[in-house]
XYZ file of C-alpha atoms in Angstrom:
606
model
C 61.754 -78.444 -5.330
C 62.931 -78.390 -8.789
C 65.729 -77.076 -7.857
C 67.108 -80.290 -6.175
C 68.749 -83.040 -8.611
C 66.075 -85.838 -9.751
C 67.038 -88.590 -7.783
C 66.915 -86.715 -4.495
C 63.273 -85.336 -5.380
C 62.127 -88.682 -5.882
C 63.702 -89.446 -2.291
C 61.564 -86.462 -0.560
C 58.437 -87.758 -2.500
C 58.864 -91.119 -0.920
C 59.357 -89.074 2.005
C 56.144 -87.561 2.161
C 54.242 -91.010 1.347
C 55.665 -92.315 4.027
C 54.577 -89.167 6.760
C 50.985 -89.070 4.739
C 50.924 -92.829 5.974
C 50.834 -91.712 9.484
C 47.892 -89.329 11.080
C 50.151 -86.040 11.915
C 51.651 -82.806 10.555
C 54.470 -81.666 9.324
C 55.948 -78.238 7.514
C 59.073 -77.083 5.641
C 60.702 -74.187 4.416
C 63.320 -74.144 1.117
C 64.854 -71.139 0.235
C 66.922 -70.585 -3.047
C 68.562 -67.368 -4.327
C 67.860 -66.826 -8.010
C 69.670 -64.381 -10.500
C 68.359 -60.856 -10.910
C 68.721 -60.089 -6.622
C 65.879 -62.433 -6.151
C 64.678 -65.288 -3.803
C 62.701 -68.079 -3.813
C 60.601 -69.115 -0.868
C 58.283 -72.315 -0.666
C 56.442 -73.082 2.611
C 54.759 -76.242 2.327
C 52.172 -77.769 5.202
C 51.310 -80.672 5.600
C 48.268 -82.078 7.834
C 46.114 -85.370 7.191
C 43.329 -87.522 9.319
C 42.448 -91.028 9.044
C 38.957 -91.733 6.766
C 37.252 -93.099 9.521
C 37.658 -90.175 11.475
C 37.065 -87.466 8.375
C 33.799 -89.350 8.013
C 32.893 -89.277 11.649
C 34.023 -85.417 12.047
C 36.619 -86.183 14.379
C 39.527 -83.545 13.161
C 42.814 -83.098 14.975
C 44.966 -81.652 12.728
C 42.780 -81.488 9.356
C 41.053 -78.519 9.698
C 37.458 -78.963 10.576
C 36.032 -75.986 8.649
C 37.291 -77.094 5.291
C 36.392 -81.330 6.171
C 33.009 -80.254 6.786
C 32.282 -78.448 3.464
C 34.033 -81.510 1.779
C 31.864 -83.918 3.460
C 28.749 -81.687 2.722
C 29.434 -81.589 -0.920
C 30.756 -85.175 -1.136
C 34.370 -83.922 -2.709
C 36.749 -86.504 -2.913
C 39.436 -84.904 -4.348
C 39.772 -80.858 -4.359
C 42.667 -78.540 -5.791
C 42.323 -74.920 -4.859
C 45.194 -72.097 -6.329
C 45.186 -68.133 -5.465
C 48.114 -66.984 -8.271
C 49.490 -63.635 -9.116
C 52.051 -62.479 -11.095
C 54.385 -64.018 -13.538
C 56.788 -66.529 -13.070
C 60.137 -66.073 -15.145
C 61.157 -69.004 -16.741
C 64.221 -67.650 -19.134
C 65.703 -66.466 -15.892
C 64.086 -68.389 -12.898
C 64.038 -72.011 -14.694
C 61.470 -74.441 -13.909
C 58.757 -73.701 -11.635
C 58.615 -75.111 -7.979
C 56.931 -78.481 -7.821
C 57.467 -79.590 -11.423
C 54.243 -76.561 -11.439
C 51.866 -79.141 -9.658
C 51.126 -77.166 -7.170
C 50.940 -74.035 -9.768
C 47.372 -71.962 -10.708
C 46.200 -69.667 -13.107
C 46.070 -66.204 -12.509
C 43.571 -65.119 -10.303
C 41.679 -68.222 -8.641
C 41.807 -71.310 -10.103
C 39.736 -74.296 -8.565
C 39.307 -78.061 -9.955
C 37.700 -81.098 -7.864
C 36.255 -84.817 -8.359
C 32.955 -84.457 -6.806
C 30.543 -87.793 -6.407
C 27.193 -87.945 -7.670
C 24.752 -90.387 -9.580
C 24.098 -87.600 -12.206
C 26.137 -84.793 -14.172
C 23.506 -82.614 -13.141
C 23.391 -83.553 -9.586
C 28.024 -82.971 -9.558
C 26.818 -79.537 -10.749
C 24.847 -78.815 -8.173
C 27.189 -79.674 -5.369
C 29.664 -78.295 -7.597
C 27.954 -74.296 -6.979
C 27.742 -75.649 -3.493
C 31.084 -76.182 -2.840
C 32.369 -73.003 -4.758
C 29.979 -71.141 -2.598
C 30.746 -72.411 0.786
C 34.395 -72.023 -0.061
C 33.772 -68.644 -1.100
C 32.983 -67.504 2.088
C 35.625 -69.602 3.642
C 38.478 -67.664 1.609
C 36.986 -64.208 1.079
C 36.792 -64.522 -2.765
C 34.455 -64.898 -5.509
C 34.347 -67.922 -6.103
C 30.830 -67.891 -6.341
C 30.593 -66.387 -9.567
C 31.552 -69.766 -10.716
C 28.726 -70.658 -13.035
C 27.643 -72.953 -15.719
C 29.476 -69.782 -18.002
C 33.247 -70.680 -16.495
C 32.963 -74.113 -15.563
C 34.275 -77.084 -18.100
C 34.871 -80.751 -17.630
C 38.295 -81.663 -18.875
C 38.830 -85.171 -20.558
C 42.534 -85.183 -20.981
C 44.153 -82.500 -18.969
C 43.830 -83.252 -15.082
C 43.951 -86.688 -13.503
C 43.099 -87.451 -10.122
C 46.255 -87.215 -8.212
C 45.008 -89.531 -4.594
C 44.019 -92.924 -4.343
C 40.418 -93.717 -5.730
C 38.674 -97.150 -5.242
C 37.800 -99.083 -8.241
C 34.191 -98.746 -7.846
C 33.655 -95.189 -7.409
C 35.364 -93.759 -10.165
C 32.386 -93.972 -12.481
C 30.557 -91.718 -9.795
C 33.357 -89.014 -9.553
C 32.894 -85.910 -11.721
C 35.371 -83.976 -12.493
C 34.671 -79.890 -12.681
C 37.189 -77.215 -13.613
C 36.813 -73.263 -13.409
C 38.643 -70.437 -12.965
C 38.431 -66.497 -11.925
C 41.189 -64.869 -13.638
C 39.655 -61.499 -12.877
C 40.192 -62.161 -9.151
C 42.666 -60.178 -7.342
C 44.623 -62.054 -4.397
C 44.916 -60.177 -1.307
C 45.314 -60.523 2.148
C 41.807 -61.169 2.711
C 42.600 -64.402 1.225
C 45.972 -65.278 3.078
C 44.470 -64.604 6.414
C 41.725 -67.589 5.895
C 44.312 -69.662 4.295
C 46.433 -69.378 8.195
C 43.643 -70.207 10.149
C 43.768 -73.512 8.624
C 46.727 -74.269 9.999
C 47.067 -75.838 13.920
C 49.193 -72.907 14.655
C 47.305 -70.147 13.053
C 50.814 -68.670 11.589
C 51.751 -67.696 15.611
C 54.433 -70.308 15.099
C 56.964 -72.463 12.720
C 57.644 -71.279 9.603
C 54.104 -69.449 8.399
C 55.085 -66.858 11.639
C 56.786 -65.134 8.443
C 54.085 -65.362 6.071
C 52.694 -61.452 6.097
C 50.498 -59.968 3.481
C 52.613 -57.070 3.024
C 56.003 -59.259 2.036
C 53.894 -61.929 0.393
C 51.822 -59.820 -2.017
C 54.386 -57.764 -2.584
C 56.467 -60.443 -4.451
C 57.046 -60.646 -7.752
C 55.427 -63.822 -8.178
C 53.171 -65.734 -5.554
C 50.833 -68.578 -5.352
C 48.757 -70.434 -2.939
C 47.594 -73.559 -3.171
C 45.499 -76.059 -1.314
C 45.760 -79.676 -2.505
C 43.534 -82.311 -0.702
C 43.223 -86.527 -1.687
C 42.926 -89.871 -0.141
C 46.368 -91.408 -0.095
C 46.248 -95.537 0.301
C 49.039 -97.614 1.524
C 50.034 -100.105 -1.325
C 49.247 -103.134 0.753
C 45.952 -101.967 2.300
C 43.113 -99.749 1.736
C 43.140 -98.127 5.527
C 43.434 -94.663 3.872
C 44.186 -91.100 5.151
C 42.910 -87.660 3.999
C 45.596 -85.773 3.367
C 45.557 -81.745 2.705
C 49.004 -80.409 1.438
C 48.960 -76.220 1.784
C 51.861 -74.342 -0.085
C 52.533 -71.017 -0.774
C 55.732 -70.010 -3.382
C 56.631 -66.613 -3.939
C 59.678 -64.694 -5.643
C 60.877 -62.064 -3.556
C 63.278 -59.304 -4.841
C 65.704 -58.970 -2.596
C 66.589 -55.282 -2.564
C 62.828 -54.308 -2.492
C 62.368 -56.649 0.651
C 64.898 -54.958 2.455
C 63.356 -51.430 2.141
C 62.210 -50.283 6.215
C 59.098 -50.417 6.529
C 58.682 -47.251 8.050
C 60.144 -45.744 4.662
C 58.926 -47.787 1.304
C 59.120 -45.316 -0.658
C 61.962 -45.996 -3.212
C 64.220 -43.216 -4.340
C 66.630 -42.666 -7.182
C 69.972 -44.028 -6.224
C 72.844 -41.289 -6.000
C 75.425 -41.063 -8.836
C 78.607 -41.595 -6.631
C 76.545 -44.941 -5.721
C 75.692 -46.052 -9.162
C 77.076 -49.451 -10.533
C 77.935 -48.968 -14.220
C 78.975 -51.348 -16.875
C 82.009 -49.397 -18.042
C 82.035 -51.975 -21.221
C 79.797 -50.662 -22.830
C 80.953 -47.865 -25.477
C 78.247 -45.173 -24.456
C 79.733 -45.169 -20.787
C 80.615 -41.898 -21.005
C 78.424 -40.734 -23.181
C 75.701 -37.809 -22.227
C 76.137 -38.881 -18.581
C 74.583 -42.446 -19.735
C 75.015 -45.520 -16.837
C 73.938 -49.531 -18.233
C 73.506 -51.030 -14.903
C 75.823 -53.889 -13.825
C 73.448 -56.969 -13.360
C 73.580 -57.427 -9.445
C 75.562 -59.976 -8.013
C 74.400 -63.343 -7.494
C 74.935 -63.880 -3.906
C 73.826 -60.971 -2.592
C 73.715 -60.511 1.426
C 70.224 -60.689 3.405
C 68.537 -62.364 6.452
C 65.179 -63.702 7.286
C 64.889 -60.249 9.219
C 65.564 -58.221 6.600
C 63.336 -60.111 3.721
C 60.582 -60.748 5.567
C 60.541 -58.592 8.443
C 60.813 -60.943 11.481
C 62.622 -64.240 12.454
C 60.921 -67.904 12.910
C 59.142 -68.444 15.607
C 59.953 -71.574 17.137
C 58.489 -74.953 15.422
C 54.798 -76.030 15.269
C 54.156 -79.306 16.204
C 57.288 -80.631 13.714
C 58.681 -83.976 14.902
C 62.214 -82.841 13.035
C 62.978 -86.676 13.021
C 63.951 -88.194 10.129
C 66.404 -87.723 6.706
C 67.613 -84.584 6.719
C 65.404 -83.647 3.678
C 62.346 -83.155 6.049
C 64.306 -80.650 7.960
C 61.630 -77.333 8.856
C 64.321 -75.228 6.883
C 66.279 -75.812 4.207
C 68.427 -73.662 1.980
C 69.844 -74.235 -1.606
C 73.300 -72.754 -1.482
C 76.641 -73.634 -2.769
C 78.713 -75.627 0.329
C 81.208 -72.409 0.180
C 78.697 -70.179 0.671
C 78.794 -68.272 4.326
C 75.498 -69.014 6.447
C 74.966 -67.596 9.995
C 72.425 -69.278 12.102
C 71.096 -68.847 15.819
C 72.669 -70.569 18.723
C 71.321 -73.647 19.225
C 70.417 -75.082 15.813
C 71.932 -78.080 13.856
C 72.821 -77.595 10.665
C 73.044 -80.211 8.286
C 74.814 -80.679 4.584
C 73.958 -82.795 1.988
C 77.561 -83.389 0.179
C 75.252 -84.963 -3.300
C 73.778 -81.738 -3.499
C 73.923 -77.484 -2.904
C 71.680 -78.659 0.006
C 71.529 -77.881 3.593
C 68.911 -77.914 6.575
C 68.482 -77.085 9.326
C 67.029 -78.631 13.116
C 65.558 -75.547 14.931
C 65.667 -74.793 18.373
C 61.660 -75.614 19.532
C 60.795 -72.746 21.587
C 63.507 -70.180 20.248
C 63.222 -67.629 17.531
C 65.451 -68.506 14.472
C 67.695 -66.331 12.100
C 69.180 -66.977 9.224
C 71.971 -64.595 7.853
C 73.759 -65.010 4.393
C 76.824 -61.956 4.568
C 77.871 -60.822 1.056
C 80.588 -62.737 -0.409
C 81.477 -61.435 -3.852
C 84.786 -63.677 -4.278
C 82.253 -66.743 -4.526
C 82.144 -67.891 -8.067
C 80.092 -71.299 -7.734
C 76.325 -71.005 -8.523
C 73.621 -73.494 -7.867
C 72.572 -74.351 -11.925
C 68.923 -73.888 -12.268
C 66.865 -76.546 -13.890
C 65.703 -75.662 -17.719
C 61.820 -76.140 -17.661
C 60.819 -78.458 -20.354
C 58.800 -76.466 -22.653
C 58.144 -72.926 -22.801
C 54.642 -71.367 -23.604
C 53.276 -68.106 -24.188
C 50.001 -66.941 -25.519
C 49.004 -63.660 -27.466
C 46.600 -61.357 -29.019
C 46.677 -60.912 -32.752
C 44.344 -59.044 -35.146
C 42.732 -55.978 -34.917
C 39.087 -54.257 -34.733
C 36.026 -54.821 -32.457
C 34.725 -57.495 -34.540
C 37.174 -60.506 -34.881
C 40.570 -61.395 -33.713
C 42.841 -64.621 -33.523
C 45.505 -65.676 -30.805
C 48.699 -67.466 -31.250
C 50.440 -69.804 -28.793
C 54.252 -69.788 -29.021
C 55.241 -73.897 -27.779
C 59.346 -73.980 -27.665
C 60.935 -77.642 -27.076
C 64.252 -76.223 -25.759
C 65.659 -80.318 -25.560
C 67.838 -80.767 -28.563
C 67.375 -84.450 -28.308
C 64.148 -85.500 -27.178
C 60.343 -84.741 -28.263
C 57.641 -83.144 -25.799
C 54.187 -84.246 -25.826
C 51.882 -82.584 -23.693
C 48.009 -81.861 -23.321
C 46.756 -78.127 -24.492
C 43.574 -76.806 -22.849
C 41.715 -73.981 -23.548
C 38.717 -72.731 -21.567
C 37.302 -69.570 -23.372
C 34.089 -67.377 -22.470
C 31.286 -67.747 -24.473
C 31.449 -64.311 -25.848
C 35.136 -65.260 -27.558
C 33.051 -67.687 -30.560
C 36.536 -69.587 -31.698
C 36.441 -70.874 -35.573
C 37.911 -74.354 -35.479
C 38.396 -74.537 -39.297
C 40.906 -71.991 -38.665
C 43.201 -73.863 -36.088
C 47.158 -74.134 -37.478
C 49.517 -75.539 -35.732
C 52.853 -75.252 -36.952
C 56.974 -75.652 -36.630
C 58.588 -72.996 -37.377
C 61.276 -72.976 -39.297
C 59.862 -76.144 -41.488
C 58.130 -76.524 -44.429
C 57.400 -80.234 -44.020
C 53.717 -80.713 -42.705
C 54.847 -82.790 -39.948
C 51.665 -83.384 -37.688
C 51.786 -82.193 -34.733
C 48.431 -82.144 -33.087
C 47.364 -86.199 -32.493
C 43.924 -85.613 -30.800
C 41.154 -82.743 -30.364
C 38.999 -82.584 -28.036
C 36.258 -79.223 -28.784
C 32.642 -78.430 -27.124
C 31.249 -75.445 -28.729
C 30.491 -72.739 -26.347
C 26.434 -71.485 -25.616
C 25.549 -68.099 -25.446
C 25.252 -66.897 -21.879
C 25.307 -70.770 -20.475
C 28.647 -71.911 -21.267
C 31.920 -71.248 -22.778
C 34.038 -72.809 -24.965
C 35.793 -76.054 -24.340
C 38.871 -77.267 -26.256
C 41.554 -79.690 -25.430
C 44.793 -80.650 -27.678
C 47.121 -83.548 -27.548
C 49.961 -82.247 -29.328
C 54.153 -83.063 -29.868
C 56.704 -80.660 -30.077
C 60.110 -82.146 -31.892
C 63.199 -81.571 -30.130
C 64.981 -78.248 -30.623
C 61.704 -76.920 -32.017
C 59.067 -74.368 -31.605
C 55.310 -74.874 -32.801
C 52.977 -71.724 -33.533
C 49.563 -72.564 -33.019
C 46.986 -70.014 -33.750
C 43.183 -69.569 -34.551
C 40.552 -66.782 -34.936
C 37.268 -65.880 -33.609
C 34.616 -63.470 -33.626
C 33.873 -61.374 -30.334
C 30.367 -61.296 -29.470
C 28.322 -58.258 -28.901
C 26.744 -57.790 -24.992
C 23.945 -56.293 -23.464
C 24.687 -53.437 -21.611
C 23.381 -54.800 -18.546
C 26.345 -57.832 -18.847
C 29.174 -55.823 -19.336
C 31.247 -55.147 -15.678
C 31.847 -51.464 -14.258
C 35.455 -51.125 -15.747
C 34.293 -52.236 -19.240
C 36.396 -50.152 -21.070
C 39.280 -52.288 -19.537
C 38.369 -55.283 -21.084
C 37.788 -58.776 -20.600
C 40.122 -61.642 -18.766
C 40.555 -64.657 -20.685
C 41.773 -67.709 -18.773
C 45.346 -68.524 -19.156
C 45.701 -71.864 -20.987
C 47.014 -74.813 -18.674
C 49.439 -77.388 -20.626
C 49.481 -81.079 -19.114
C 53.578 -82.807 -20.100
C 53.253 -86.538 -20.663
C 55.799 -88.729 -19.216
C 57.358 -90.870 -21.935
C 60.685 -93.006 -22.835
C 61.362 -90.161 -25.218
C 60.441 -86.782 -23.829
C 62.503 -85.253 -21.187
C 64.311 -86.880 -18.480
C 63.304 -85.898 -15.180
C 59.451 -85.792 -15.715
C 59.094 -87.879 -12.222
C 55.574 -86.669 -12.038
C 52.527 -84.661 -13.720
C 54.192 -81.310 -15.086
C 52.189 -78.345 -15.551
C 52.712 -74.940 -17.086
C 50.630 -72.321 -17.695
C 50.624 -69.056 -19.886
C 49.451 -65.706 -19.411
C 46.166 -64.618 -18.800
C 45.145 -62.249 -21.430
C 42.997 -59.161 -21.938
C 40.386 -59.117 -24.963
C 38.653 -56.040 -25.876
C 35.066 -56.316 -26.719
C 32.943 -53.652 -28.261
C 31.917 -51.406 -25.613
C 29.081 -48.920 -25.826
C 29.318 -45.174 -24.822
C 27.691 -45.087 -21.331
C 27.985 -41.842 -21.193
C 25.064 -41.783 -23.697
C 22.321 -43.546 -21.844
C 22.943 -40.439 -18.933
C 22.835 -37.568 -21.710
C 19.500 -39.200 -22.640
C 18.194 -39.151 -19.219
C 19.097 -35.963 -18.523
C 17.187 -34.344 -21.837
C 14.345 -36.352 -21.346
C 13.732 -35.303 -18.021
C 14.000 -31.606 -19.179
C 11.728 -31.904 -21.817
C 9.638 -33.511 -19.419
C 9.564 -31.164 -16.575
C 8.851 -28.126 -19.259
C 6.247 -30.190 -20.922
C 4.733 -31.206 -17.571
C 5.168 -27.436 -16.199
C 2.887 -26.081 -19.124
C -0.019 -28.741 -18.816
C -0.217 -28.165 -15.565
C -0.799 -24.656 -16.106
C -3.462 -25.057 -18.749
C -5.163 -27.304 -16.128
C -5.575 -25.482 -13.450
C -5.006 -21.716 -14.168
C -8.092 -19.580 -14.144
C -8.104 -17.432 -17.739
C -10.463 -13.946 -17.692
C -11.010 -10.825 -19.993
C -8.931 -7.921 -19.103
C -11.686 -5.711 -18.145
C -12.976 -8.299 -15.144
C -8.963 -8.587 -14.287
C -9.599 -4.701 -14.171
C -12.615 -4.490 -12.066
C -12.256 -7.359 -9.818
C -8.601 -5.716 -9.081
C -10.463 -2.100 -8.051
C -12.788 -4.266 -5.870
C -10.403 -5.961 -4.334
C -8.082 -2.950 -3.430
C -11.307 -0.979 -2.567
C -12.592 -4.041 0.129
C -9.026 -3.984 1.280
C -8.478 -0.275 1.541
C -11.995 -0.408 3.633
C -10.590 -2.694 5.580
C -7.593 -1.160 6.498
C -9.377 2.493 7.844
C -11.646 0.225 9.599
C -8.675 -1.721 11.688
C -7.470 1.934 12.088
C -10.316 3.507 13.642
C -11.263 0.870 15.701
C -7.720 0.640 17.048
C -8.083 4.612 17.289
C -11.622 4.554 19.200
C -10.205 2.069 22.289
C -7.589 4.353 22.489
C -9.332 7.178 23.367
C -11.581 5.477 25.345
C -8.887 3.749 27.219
C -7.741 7.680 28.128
C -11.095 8.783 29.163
C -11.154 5.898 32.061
C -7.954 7.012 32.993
C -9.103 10.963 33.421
C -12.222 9.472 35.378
C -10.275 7.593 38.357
C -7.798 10.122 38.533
C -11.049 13.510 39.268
C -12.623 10.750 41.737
């Protein structure tokens, strides 16, 4: 949605308010072409139920699994993202959503739970990351008291909260960034919907397109949304999932993924550049912009009809819509409306219920005009710096790219307990300045406990216009016991990615209609890792020393020790009682023999 100008994202957003009103469900589909041969896709569902009937588990369209754990665990508001990848903001722009509906790498989970008690929000805290665990196929029950924080500044609650229960809500916060997204979790994730992803737009959602994107997310967003005049509220669950799809990757058969190297006669070269012909070199032309493709081709099918959409209404709440320029060539199926939106590079479309839908963009290289992309706000990234197994640092890099207005944001850090930060040593600078402007206005910092929580630290901080800010601190990595450290521990550690709140202000950066969030990196911190090897060497002599060791006692114990002379004569014995009983066998086997022969001579005269 970023992609649409300000004052028609404020329109959809009153949009949705107004179908979250109503008990029902709704879904859409935007589509955007982005430089580098790739494309954006955002499915967004939308399904709510009335309070009354959430209490009284009487579901329709909310899906009854998830309302019962809710009700269980006595959420009242619950934000759920499966992330991978990395979003490319120098040559994507802003994320989707302003990044509200954007996660951490791996799984990140946050939710306003209501109890009398911290202790008693904990509890149903594990609860609910345990029931939802099995709902999703993840591991979200490794959620402890070691990767759970409760943010002050950073998250808000985004639905509509009576008065008198906010001092019972608790908000909790944690995060797997070790977890790897996979189909195991999409599947769950369709099942919530009322037409299982048979129908509508998630009929294209497959695990093999969607997780091999560049960039994907899922999300899972649900609050109580209140009309303005009343408090008859609804439940409303919002279910998105963005990904970045290259295009020429997409359009690889199936039945032959394997990529190969392209021939020469086919190769695009920039002949500008002065090494063209130079040892056979090629620079790659950067592909063009509007390159051709179809729903068929990117992800392997066309839509399947609609699912229970209404497709009444503006044209924004169209099932499909596409940002293209107006000049820009689009093939449809028979039967479907399409619809332009002369403010913006905007277009839906009203799909044929029951039919299957297509979508076809031909390549049109004589087509200069480009949507622009919206510049993000700030730009973060997060690093490693140091060296050695016993202490380290890490530096944030904050850039302001507004040459005219200031960005203040919240900073929030959630670190493992093993990663012991040194506050004393936190610097936050411009760069560029000598001045010691201040740019951090508040701190928020609970110190982590060994093996029972991490470490906790919030930053309310303001970034000058055309500026960037370095903000780095060290720490000391702690040492484990063997028993802690994970079966790939020579890989290393995941550190959380740090999540960055914008605040809206009269001078920060137009456009801010709601919360904006960003988010770095995850990183990977190497801790000092013991040979394991060792502990198997050690096993392996010990147990041979032990066997010999064991073998001669035993032998002491129980063998029989004698002179030489009674080993002598007790061996002439022996052979003597054997040899005596050997001729004995003989002759008696000798004597019925013969007697056996004398019988036979008897009969034989008679």
């Amino acid at each position: 949605m970023h992609l649409l100008p300000y004052s028609l994202l404020a329109l959809w957003l009153s949009l949705v308010q107004v179908v979250y009103s109503a008990v029902g469900y709704d879904e859409q589909l935007i589509l955007q072409p982005l430089p580098s041969s790739s494309l954006l896709a955002s499915f967004n569902f939308r399904s709510n139920a009335t309070q009354t009937s959430f209490q009284q588990h009487h579901f329709s369209y909310f899906p009854r699994s998830l309302g019962q754990i809710l009700e269980h665990t006595k959420t009242r508001e619950l934000h759920l993202r499966f992330s991978s990848g990395r979003w490319d903001a120098e040559s994507w722009g802003a994320k989707p959503w302003e990044g509200a509906k954007e996660g951490g790498t791996g799984v990140e989970i946050w939710a306003w739970l209501e109890a009398e008690t911290p202790d008693e929000a904990f509890a149903r805290w594990i609860t609910l990351n345990h029931a939802l665990s099995g709902l999703f196929c993840a591991s979200m029950n490794f959620i402890d008291s070691t990767k759970t924080i409760r943010p002050v500044m950073t998250f808000k609650p985004q639905g509509d909260h009576h008065e008198n229960d906010m001092p019972y809500l608790h908000l909790l916060h944690g995060t797997l960034p070790h977890e790897v997204v996979c189909t195991e979790n999409l599947t769950p994730f369709l099942k919530l919907l009322p037409c299982k992803g048979k129908a509508g737009i998630a009929s294209l959602l497959d695990g093999h397109k969607l997780f091999d994107a560049s960039w994907q997310s899922m999300s899972i967003d649900v609050q109580p949304l209140c009309p303005a005049d009343s408090w008859d509220c609804v439940v409303a669950m919002d279910q998105t999932v963005d990904m970045v799809l290259d295009i020429e990757r997409s359009k690889r058969p199936r039945d032959n993924p394997i990529p190969r190297p392209i021939p020469r006669d086919e190769l695009q070269c920039d002949t500008s550049k002065p090494y063209h012909l130079m040892n056979d070199a090629c620079f790659p032309v950067e592909p063009a912009y509007h390159r051709p493709w179809s729903l068929t081709e990117i992800f392997g099918r066309p839509i399947k009809g609609t699912c229970l959409s209404k497709q009444i209404g503006p044209v924004e709440s169209r099932p499909v819509c596409l940002t293209v320029p107006h000049d820009r060539t689009v093939f449809s199926s028979t039967g479907v409306i399409e619809h332009k939106l002369e403010s913006a590079n905007y277009r839906c479309f009203t799909l044929n219920e029951t039919a299957d839908f297509e979508l076809i963009l031909p390549e049109q290289n004589d087509l200069q005009a480009r949507v622009e992309l919206t510049q993000p706000p700030l730009y973060a990234e997060r690093s490693f710096t140091g060296h050695g197994q016993e202490r380290g640092g890490v530096q944030a890099l904050l850039t302001n790219p507004s040459s005219t207005s200031a960005v203040e944001f919240i900073y929030l850090e959630s670190l493992p307990w093993f990663m012991r930060p040194y506050i004393h040593t936190l610097k936050a600078r411009i760069a560029g300045r000598s001045s010691n402007e201040e740019v951090v206005k508040d701190i928020y910092y609970r110190p982590a406990v060994d093996r029972y929580r991490g470490t906790h630290l919030e930053l309310r901080m303001i970034v000058p216009p055309a500026s960037r800010v370095s903000l780095s601190y060290s720490f000391e990595k702690a040492i484990l016991r063997y028993t802690e450290y994970p079966p790939d521990a020579n890989r290393g550690f995941d550190v959380p990615p740090a999540v960055i709140r914008l605040l809206p202000s009269n001078d920060t950066t137009e456009g801010l209609s709601r919360t904006t969030y960003l988010r770095t990196t995850s990183l990977l911190l190497p801790l000092p890792t013991p040979d394991f090897s060792m502990p198997y060497n050690v096993i392996i002599l010990t147990s041979t020393v032990m066997a010999l060791a064991f073998g001669f006692i035993f032998n002491l114990l129980v063998r029989r020790f004698v002179s030489a002379e009674e080993a002598g004569a007790t061996g002439l014995a022996k052979l003597k009682v054997r040899l005596v009983e050997g001729v004995t066998k003989i002759r008696t086997r000798i004597l019925a023999v013969l007697k056996g022969r004398d019988k036979d001579r008897e009969k034989k005269d008679q």
